[in-house]
Short mmCIF file of C-alpha atoms and ligand atoms in Angstrom, two decimals:
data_model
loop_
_atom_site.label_atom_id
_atom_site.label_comp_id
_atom_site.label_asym_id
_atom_site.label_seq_id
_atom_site.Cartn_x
_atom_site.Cartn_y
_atom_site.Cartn_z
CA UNK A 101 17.88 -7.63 24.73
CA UNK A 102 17.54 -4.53 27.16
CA UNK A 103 21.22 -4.31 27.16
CA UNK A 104 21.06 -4.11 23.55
CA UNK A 105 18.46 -1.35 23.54
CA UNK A 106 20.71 1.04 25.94
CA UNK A 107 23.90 0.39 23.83
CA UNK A 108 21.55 2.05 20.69
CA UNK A 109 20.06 4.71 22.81
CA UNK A 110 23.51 5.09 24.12
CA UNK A 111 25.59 5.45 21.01
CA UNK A 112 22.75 6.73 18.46
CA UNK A 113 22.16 9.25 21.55
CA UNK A 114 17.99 8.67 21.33
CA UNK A 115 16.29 11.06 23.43
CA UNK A 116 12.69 10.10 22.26
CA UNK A 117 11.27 6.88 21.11
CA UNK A 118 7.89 7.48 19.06
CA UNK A 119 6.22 4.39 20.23
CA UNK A 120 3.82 3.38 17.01
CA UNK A 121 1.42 1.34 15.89
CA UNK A 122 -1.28 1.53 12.88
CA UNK A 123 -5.38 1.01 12.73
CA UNK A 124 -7.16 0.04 9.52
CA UNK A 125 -6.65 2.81 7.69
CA UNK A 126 -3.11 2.06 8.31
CA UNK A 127 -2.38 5.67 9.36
CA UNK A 128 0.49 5.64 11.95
CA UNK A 129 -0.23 7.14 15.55
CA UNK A 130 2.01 7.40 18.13
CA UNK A 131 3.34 8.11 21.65
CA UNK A 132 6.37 10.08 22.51
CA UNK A 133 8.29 8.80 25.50
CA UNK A 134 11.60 10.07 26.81
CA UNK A 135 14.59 7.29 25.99
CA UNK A 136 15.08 7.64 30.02
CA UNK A 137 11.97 5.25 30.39
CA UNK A 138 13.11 2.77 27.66
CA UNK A 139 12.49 0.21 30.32
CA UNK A 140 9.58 0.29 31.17
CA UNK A 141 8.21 0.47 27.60
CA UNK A 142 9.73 -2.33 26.71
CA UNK A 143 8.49 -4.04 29.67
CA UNK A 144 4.66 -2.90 29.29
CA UNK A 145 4.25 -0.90 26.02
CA UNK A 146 2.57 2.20 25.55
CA UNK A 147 -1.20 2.54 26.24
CA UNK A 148 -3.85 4.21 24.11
CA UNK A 149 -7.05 4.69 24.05
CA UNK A 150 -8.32 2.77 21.34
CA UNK A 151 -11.61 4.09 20.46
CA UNK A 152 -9.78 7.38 20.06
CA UNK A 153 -7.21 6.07 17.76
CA UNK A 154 -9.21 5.12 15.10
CA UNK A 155 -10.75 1.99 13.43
CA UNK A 156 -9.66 -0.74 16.26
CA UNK A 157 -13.00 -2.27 17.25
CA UNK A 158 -12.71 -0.63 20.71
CA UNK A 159 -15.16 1.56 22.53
CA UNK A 160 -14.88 4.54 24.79
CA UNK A 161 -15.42 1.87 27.75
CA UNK A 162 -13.22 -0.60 27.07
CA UNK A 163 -9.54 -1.18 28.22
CA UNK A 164 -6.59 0.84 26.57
CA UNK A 165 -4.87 -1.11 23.79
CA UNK A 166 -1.06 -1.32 24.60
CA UNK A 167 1.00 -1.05 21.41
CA UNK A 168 4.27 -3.30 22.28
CA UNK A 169 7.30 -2.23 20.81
CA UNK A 170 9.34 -4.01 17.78
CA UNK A 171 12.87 -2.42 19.60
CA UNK A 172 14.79 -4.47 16.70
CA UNK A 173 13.03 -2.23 13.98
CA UNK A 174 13.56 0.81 14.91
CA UNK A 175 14.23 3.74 13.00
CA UNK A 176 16.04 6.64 13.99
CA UNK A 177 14.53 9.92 12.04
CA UNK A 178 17.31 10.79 9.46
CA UNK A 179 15.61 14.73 10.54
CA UNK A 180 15.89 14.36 14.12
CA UNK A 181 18.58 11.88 15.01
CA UNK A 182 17.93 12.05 18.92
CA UNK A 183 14.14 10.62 18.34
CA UNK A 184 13.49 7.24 17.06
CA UNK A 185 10.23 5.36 15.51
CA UNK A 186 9.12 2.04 16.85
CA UNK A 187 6.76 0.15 15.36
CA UNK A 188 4.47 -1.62 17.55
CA UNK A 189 1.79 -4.42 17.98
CA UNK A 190 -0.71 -3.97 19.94
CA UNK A 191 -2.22 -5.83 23.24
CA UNK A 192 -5.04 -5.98 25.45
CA UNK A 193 -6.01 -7.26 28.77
CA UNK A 194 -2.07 -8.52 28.02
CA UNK A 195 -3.50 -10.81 25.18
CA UNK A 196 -2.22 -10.25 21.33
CA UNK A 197 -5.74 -7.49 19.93
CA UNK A 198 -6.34 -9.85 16.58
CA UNK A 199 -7.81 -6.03 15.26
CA UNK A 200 -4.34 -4.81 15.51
CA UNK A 201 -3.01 -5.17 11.05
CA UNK A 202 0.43 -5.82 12.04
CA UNK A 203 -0.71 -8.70 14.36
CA UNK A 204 -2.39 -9.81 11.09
CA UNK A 205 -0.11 -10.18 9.23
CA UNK A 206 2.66 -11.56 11.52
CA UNK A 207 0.22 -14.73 11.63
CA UNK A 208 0.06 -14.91 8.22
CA UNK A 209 4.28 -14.98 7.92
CA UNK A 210 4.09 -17.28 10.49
CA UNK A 211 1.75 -19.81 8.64
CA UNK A 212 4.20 -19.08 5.28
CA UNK A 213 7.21 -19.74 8.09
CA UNK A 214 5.91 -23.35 8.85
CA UNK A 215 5.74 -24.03 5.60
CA UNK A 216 9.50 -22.89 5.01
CA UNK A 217 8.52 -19.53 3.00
CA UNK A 218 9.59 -16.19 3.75
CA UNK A 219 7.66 -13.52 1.81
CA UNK A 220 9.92 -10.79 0.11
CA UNK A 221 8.15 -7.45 -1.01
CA UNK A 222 9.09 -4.30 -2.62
CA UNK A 223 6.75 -1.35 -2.96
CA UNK A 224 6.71 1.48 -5.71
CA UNK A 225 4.81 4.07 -3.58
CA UNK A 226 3.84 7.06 -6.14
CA UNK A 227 2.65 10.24 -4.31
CA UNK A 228 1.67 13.84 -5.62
CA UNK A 229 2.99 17.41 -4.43
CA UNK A 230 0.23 19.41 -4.11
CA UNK A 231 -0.15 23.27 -2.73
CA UNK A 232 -3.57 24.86 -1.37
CA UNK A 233 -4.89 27.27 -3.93
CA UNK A 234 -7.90 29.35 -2.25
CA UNK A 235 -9.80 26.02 -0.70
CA UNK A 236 -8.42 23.44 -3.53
CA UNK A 237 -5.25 21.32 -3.46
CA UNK A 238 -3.54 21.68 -7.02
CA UNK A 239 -0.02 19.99 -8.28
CA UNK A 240 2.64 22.80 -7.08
CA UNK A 241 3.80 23.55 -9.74
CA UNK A 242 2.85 25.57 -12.29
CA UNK A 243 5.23 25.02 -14.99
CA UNK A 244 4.74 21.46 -14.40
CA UNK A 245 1.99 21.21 -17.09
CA UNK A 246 2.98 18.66 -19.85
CA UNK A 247 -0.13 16.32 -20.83
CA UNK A 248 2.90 13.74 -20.66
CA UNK A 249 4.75 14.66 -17.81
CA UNK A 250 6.38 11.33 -17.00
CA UNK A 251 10.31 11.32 -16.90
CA UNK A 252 10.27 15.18 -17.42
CA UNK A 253 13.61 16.09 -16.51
CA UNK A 254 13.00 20.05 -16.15
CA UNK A 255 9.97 19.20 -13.94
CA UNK A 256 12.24 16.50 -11.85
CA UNK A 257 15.15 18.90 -11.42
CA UNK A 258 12.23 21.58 -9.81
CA UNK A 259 11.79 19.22 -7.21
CA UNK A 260 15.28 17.91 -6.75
CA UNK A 261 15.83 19.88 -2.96
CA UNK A 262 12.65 17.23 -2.05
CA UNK A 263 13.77 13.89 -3.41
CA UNK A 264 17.35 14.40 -3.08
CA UNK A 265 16.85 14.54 1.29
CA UNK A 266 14.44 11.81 1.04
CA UNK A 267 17.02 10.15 -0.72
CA UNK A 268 19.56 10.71 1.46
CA UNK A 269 17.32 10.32 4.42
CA UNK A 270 16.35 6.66 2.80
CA UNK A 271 19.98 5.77 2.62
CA UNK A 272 20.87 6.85 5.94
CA UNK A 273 18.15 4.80 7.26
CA UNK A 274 19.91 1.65 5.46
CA UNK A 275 17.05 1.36 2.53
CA UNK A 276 18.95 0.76 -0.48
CA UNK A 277 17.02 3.54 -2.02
CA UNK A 278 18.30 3.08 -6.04
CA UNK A 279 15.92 4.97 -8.40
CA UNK A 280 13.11 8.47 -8.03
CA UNK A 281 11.32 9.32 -11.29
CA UNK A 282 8.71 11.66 -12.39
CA UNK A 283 5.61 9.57 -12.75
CA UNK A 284 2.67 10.02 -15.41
CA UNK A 285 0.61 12.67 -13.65
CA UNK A 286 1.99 16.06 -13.30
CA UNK A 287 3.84 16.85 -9.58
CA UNK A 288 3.27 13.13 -9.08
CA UNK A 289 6.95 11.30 -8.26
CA UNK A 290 8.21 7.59 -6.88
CA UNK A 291 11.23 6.92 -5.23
CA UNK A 292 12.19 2.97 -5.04
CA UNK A 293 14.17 1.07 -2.49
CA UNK A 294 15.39 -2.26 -2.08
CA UNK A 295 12.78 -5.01 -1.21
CA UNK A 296 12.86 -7.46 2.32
CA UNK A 297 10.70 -9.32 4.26
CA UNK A 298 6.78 -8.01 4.44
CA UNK A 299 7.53 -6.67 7.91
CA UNK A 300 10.19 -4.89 7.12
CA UNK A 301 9.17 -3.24 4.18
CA UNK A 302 5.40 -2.43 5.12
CA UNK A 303 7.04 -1.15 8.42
CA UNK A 304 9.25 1.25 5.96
CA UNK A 305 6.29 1.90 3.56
CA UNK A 306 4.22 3.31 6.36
CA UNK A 307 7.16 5.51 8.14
CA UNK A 308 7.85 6.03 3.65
CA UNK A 309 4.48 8.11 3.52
CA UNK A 310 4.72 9.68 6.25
CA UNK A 311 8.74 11.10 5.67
CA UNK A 312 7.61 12.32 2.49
CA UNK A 313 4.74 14.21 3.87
CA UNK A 314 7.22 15.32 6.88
CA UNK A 315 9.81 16.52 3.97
CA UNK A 316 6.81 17.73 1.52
CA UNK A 317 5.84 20.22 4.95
CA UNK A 318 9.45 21.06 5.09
CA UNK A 319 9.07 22.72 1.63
CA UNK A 320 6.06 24.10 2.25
CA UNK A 321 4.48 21.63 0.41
CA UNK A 322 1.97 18.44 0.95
CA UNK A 323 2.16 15.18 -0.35
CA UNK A 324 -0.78 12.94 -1.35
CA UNK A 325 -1.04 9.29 -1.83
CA UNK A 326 -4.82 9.53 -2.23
CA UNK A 327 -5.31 7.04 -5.57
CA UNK A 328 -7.00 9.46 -7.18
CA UNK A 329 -7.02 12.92 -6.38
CA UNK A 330 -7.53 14.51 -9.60
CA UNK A 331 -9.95 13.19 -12.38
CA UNK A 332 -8.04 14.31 -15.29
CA UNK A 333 -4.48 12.46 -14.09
CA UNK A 334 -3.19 9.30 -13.36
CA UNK A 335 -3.86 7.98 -9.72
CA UNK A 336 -1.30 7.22 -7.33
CA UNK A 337 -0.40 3.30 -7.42
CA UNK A 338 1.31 1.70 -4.82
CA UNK A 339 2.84 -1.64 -6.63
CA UNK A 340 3.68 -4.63 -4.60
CA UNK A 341 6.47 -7.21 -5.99
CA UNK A 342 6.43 -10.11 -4.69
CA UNK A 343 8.48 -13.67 -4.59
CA UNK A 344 8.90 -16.31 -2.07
CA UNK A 345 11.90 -17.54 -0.37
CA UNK A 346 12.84 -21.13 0.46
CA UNK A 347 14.33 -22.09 3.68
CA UNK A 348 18.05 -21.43 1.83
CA UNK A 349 16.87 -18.24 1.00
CA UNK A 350 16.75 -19.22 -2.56
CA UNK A 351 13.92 -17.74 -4.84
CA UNK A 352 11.29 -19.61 -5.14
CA UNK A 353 9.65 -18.14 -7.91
CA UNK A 354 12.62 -18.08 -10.36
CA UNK A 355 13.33 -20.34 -13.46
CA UNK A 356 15.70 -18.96 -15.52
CA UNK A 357 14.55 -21.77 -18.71
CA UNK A 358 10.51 -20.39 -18.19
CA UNK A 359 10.12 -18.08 -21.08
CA UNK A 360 8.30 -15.81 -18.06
CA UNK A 361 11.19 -16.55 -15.50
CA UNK A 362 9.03 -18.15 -13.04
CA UNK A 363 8.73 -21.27 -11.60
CA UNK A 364 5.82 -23.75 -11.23
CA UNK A 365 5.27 -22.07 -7.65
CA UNK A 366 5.04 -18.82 -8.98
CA UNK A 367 2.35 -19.46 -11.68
CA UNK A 368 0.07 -20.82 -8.66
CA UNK A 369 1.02 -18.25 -6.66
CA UNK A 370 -0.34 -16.01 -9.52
CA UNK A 371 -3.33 -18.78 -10.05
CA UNK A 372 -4.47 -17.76 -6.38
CA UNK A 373 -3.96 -13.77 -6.90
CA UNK A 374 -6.31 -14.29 -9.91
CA UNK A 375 -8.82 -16.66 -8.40
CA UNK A 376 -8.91 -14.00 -5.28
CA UNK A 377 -8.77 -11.12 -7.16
CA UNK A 378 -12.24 -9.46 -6.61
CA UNK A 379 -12.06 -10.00 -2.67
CA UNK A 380 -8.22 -8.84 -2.64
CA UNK A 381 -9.25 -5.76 -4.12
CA UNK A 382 -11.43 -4.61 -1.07
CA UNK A 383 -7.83 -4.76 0.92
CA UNK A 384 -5.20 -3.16 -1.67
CA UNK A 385 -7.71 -0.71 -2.83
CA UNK A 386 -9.69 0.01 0.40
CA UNK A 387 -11.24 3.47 -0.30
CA UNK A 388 -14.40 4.38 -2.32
CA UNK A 389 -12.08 7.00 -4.76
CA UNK A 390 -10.06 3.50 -5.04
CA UNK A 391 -12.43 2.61 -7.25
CA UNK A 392 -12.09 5.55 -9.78
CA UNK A 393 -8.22 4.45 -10.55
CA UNK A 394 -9.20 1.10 -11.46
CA UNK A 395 -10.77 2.56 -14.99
CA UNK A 396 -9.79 2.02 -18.78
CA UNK A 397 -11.03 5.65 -19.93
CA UNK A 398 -8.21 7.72 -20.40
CA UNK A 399 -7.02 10.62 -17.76
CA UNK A 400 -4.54 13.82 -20.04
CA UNK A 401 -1.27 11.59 -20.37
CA UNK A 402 -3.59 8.73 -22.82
CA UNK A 403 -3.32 5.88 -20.42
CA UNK A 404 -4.43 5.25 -16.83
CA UNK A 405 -1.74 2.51 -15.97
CA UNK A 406 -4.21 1.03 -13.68
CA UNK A 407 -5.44 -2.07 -13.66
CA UNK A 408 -9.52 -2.97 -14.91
CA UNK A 409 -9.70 -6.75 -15.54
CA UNK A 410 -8.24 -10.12 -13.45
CA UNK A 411 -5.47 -10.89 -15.75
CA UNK A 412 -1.52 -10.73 -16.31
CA UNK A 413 1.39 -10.19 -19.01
CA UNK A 414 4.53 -10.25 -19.27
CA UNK A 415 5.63 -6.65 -18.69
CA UNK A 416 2.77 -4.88 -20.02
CA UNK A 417 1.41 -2.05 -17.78
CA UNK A 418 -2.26 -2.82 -18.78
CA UNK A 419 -2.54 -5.85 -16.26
CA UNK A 420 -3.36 -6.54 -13.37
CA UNK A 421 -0.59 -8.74 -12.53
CA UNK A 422 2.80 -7.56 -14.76
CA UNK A 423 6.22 -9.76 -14.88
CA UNK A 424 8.68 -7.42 -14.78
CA UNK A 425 11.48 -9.54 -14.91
CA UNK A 426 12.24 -13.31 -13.57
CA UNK A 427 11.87 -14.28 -10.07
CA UNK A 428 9.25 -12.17 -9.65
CA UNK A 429 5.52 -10.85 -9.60
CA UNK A 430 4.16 -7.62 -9.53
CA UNK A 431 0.39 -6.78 -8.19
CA UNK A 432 -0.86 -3.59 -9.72
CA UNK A 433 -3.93 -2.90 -8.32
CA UNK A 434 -2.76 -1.84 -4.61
CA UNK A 435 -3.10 1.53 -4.55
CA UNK A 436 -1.41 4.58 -2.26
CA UNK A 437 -4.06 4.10 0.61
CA UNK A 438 -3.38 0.43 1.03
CA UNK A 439 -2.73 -0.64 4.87
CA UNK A 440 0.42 -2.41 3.68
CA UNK A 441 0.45 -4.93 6.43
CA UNK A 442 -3.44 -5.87 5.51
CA UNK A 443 -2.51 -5.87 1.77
CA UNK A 444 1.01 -8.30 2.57
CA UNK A 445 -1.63 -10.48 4.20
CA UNK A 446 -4.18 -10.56 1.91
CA UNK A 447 -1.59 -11.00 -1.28
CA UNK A 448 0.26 -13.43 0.58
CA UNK A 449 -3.24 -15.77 1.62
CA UNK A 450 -4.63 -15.28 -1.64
CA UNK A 451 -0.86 -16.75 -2.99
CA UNK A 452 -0.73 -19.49 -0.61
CA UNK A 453 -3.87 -20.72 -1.41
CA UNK A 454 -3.03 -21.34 -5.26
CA UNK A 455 0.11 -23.22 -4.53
CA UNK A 456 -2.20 -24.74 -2.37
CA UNK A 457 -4.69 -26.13 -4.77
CA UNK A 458 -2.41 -25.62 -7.86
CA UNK A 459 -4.81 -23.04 -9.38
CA UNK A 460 -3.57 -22.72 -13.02
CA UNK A 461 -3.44 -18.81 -14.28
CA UNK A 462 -4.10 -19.73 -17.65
CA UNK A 463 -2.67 -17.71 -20.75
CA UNK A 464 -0.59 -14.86 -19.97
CA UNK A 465 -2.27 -11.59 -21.77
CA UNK A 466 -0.24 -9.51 -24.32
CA UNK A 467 -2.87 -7.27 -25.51
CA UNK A 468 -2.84 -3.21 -24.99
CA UNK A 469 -6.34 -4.21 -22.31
CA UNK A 470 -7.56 -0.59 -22.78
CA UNK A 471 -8.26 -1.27 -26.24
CA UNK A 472 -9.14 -5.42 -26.40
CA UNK A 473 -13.32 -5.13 -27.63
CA UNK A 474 -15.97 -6.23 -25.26
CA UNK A 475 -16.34 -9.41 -27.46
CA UNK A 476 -12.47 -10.03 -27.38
CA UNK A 477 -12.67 -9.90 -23.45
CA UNK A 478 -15.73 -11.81 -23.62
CA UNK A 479 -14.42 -14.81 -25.58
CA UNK A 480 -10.99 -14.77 -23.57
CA UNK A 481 -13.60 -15.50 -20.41
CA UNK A 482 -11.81 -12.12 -19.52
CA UNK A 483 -13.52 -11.17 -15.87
CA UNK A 484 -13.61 -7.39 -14.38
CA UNK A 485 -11.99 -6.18 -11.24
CA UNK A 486 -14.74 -5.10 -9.14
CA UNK A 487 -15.83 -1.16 -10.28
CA UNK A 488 -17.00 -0.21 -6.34
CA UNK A 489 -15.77 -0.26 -3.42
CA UNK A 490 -19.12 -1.63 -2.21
CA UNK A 491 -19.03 -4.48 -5.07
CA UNK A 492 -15.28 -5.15 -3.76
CA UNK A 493 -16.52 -5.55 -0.13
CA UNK A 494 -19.33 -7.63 -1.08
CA UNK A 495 -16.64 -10.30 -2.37
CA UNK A 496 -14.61 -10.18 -0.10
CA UNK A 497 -17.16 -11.29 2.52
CA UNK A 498 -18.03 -14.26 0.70
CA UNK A 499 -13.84 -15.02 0.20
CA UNK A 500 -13.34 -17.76 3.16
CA UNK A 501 -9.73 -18.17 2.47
CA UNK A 502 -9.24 -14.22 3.04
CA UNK A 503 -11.29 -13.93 5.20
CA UNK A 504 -9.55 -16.88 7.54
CA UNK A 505 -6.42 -15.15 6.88
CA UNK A 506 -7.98 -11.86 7.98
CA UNK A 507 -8.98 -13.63 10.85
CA UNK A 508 -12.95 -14.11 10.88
CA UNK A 509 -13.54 -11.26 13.20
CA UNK A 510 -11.70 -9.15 12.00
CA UNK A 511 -12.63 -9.14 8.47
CA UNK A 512 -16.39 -9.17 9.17
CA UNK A 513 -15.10 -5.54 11.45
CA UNK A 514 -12.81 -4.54 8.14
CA UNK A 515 -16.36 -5.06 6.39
CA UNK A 516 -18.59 -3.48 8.56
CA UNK A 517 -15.89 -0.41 8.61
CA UNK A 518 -15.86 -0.15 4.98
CA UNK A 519 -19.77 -0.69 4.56
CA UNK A 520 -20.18 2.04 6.55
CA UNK A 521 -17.50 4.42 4.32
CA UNK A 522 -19.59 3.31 1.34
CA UNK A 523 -22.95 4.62 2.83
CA UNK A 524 -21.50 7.99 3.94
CA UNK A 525 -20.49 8.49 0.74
CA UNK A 526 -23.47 7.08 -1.04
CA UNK A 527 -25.29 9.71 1.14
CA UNK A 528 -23.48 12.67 -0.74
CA UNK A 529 -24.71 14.48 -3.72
CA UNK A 530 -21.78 15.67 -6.27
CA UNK A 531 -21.14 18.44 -8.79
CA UNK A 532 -21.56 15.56 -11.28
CA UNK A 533 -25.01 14.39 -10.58
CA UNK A 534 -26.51 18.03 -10.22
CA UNK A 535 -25.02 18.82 -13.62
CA UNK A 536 -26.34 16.05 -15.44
CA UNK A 537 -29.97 15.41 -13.37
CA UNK A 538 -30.85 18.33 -12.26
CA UNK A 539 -32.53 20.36 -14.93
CA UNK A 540 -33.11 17.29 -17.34
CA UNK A 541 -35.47 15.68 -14.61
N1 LIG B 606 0.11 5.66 -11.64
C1 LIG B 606 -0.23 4.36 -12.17
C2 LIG B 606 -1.19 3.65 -11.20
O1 LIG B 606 -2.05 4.27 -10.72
C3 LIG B 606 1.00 3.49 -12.39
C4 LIG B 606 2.03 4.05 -13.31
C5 LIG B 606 3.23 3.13 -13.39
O2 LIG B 606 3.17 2.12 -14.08
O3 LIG B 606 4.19 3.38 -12.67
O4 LIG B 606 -1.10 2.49 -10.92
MG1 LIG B 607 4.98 4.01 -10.97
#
């Protein structure tokens, strides 16, 4: 393996290696070490301190958590050829740090694995371009203004220096990048790329957000994948498709004769997303302005896209679950500020659990949900995602299988973290309140 390493640093000509790893928030941080001490990092990993890095369950007295690095993903900055990125997982006292989200969800594949699964993903990351105006972050551009601004080809073509190198960039990295729209909010865009394993592509959909702030900077620009930054538009989504693989590599959720295209395993799979729906939300939409996507009333464009009850449809944007197409599932609710390894694991327990216990997902949904009356959604025994991010981390607590796949510590920390978000923002006073309370009371 060593050898292997030198022949890339060799013929790539790496100078750098920007040893990585992610926290909670799944925010990458990093090391740089000169490609001259390869060895040694791949011997004994890069140390931090962890109570400095973020949300690790480490304080300023304990050892440094050593982030071990994934040499075989790599990923050699299409901006800086001489530096690579290395994902890492991290290590302490020498032992795997079960706080560490891409140690989560490696156990999680690796339960799937002995069961002969392989999880495929694909992510539709949506972000916004934003410039500082005075103290506020607006959309850049002014003459992108449309109350429908999706597909706007004028608007698009504006921004076409941006997504053409991060198209490039994505190809270069060997992505498969095929398709980069204007989305439904104005300056907000998606670029989509070929789905893999969950490793691989929550390792690409964290390096992803960070390239496009990297090229957004280049442009003088900065990108946001904050789910909703602006009342008025549509938030920023971050879709997950999913399917499983058999040990052939066949797909395991595809039946060409189902009028949905999916097999039996697929409609438990779905069962379990369902049943776990309230407690998966507190992972794929971890943040309290999470929680202000997930709504029916309408931003400018007439529809929010974004999911509000625990159903699906074929492909009808107003679920929560949407078949786009055979073979395959689609989970709407994760949003831009989902840890993707945390949200894999969480999708992928919540999955396994309905094949498990063959949890039946009922009647698929064709309605336009914005619209269905409260007694419609009543009689249909149609159930709410949760409307907080405190109400989301309240089921999640009492979840045992996502919690177990969590591991038990470390979703009572992921809890405790979150709690803790909730009450500093619980603690604030907004524009909103003072508006409506203040001289009425
Ligand atoms: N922006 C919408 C969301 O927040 C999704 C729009 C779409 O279907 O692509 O999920
Ligand atoms: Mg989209």
């Amino acid at each position: 393996m060593m050898a292997d390493i030198r022949t890339l640093i060799q013929d790539r000509k790496i100078r750098y290696l920007l040893c990585s790893f992610v926290e909670l928030t799944g925010a990458p941080k990093a090391k740089l070490v000169p490609a001259t001490h390869f060895e040694d990092l791949v011997r004994e990993g890069a140390g931090f301190a962890g109570f400095a890095a973020g949300d690790l369950n480490q304080g300023p007295h304990d050892p440094d958590v050593i982030s071990m690095p994934d040499m075989q993903r790599a990923m050699v900055l299409p901006w800086r050829k001489d530096v690579a990125w290395v994902p890492g997982n991290l290590h302490v006292d020498g032992a795997p740090w079960p706080y560490c989200p891409r140690t989560v969800l490696a156990r999680q594949l690796e339960a799937a694995g002995q069961r002969g699964y392989t999880f495929h993903v694909g992510v539709e990351p949506e972000f916004m371009l934003l410039k500082k105006d005075g103290e506020e972050f607006r959309p850049w551009d002014p003459l992108d203004s449309a109350a429908k601004p999706c597909y706007d080809l004028r608007a698009l073509y504006r921004n076409l220096d941006v997504m053409t190198t991060l198209l490039e960039y994505m190809q270069e990295l060997g992505w498969g990048p095929y398709a980069n729209d204007h989305e439904d909010a104005n300056c907000q865009f998606e670029i989509n790329w070929t789905y893999a394993d969950a490793i691989t592509t929550a390792d690409r959909h964290v390096f992803f957000r960070w390239m496009v702030k990297t090229v957004a900077e280049q442009h003088g620009l900065y990108a946001t994948f904050m789910p909703k930054p602006f009342a008025h538009l549509t938030g920023n989504g971050a879709h997950f498709h999913m399917s499983l693989a058999g040990e052939d590599g066949g797909n395991l959720f595809l039946d060409e004769k189902d009028d949905l295209g999916l097999s039996q395993t697929a409609r438990w799979f779905m069962g379990g997303l369902l049943h776990h729906a309230r407690a998966l939300s507190a992972i794929v939409a971890p943040l309290v302005n999470s929680y202000k996507r997930l709504i029916r009333g309408a931003p400018r464009s007439g529809a929010t896209w974004a999911p509000v009850y625990v159903t699906y449809g074929r492909s009808n944007r107003t679920q929560m679950i949407r078949i786009p197409g055979p073979g395959r599932i689609e989970a709407r609710a994760v949003d831009g500020a989902a840890n993707p390894y945390l949200a894999c694991t969480a999708l992928l327990a919540a999955g396994l659990d309905g094949i498990d216990h063959r949890i039946d997902p009922g009647e698929a949904n064709h309605d336009n949900l914005y619209e269905l009356p409260e007694e419609e959604l009543r009689r249909r025994n149609i159930g709410f995602l949760p409307t907080t991010l405190r109400e989301a981390l309240d089921c999640l607590q009492h979840d045992e299988v996502l919690t177990r796949a969590l591991g038990n510590g470390y979703a009572d920390y992921y809890v405790r973290v979150k709690l803790e978000e909730w009450r500093n923002y619980h603690q604030t006073i907004s524009r909103w309140e003072l508006d409506h309370y203040l001289v009425n009371f």
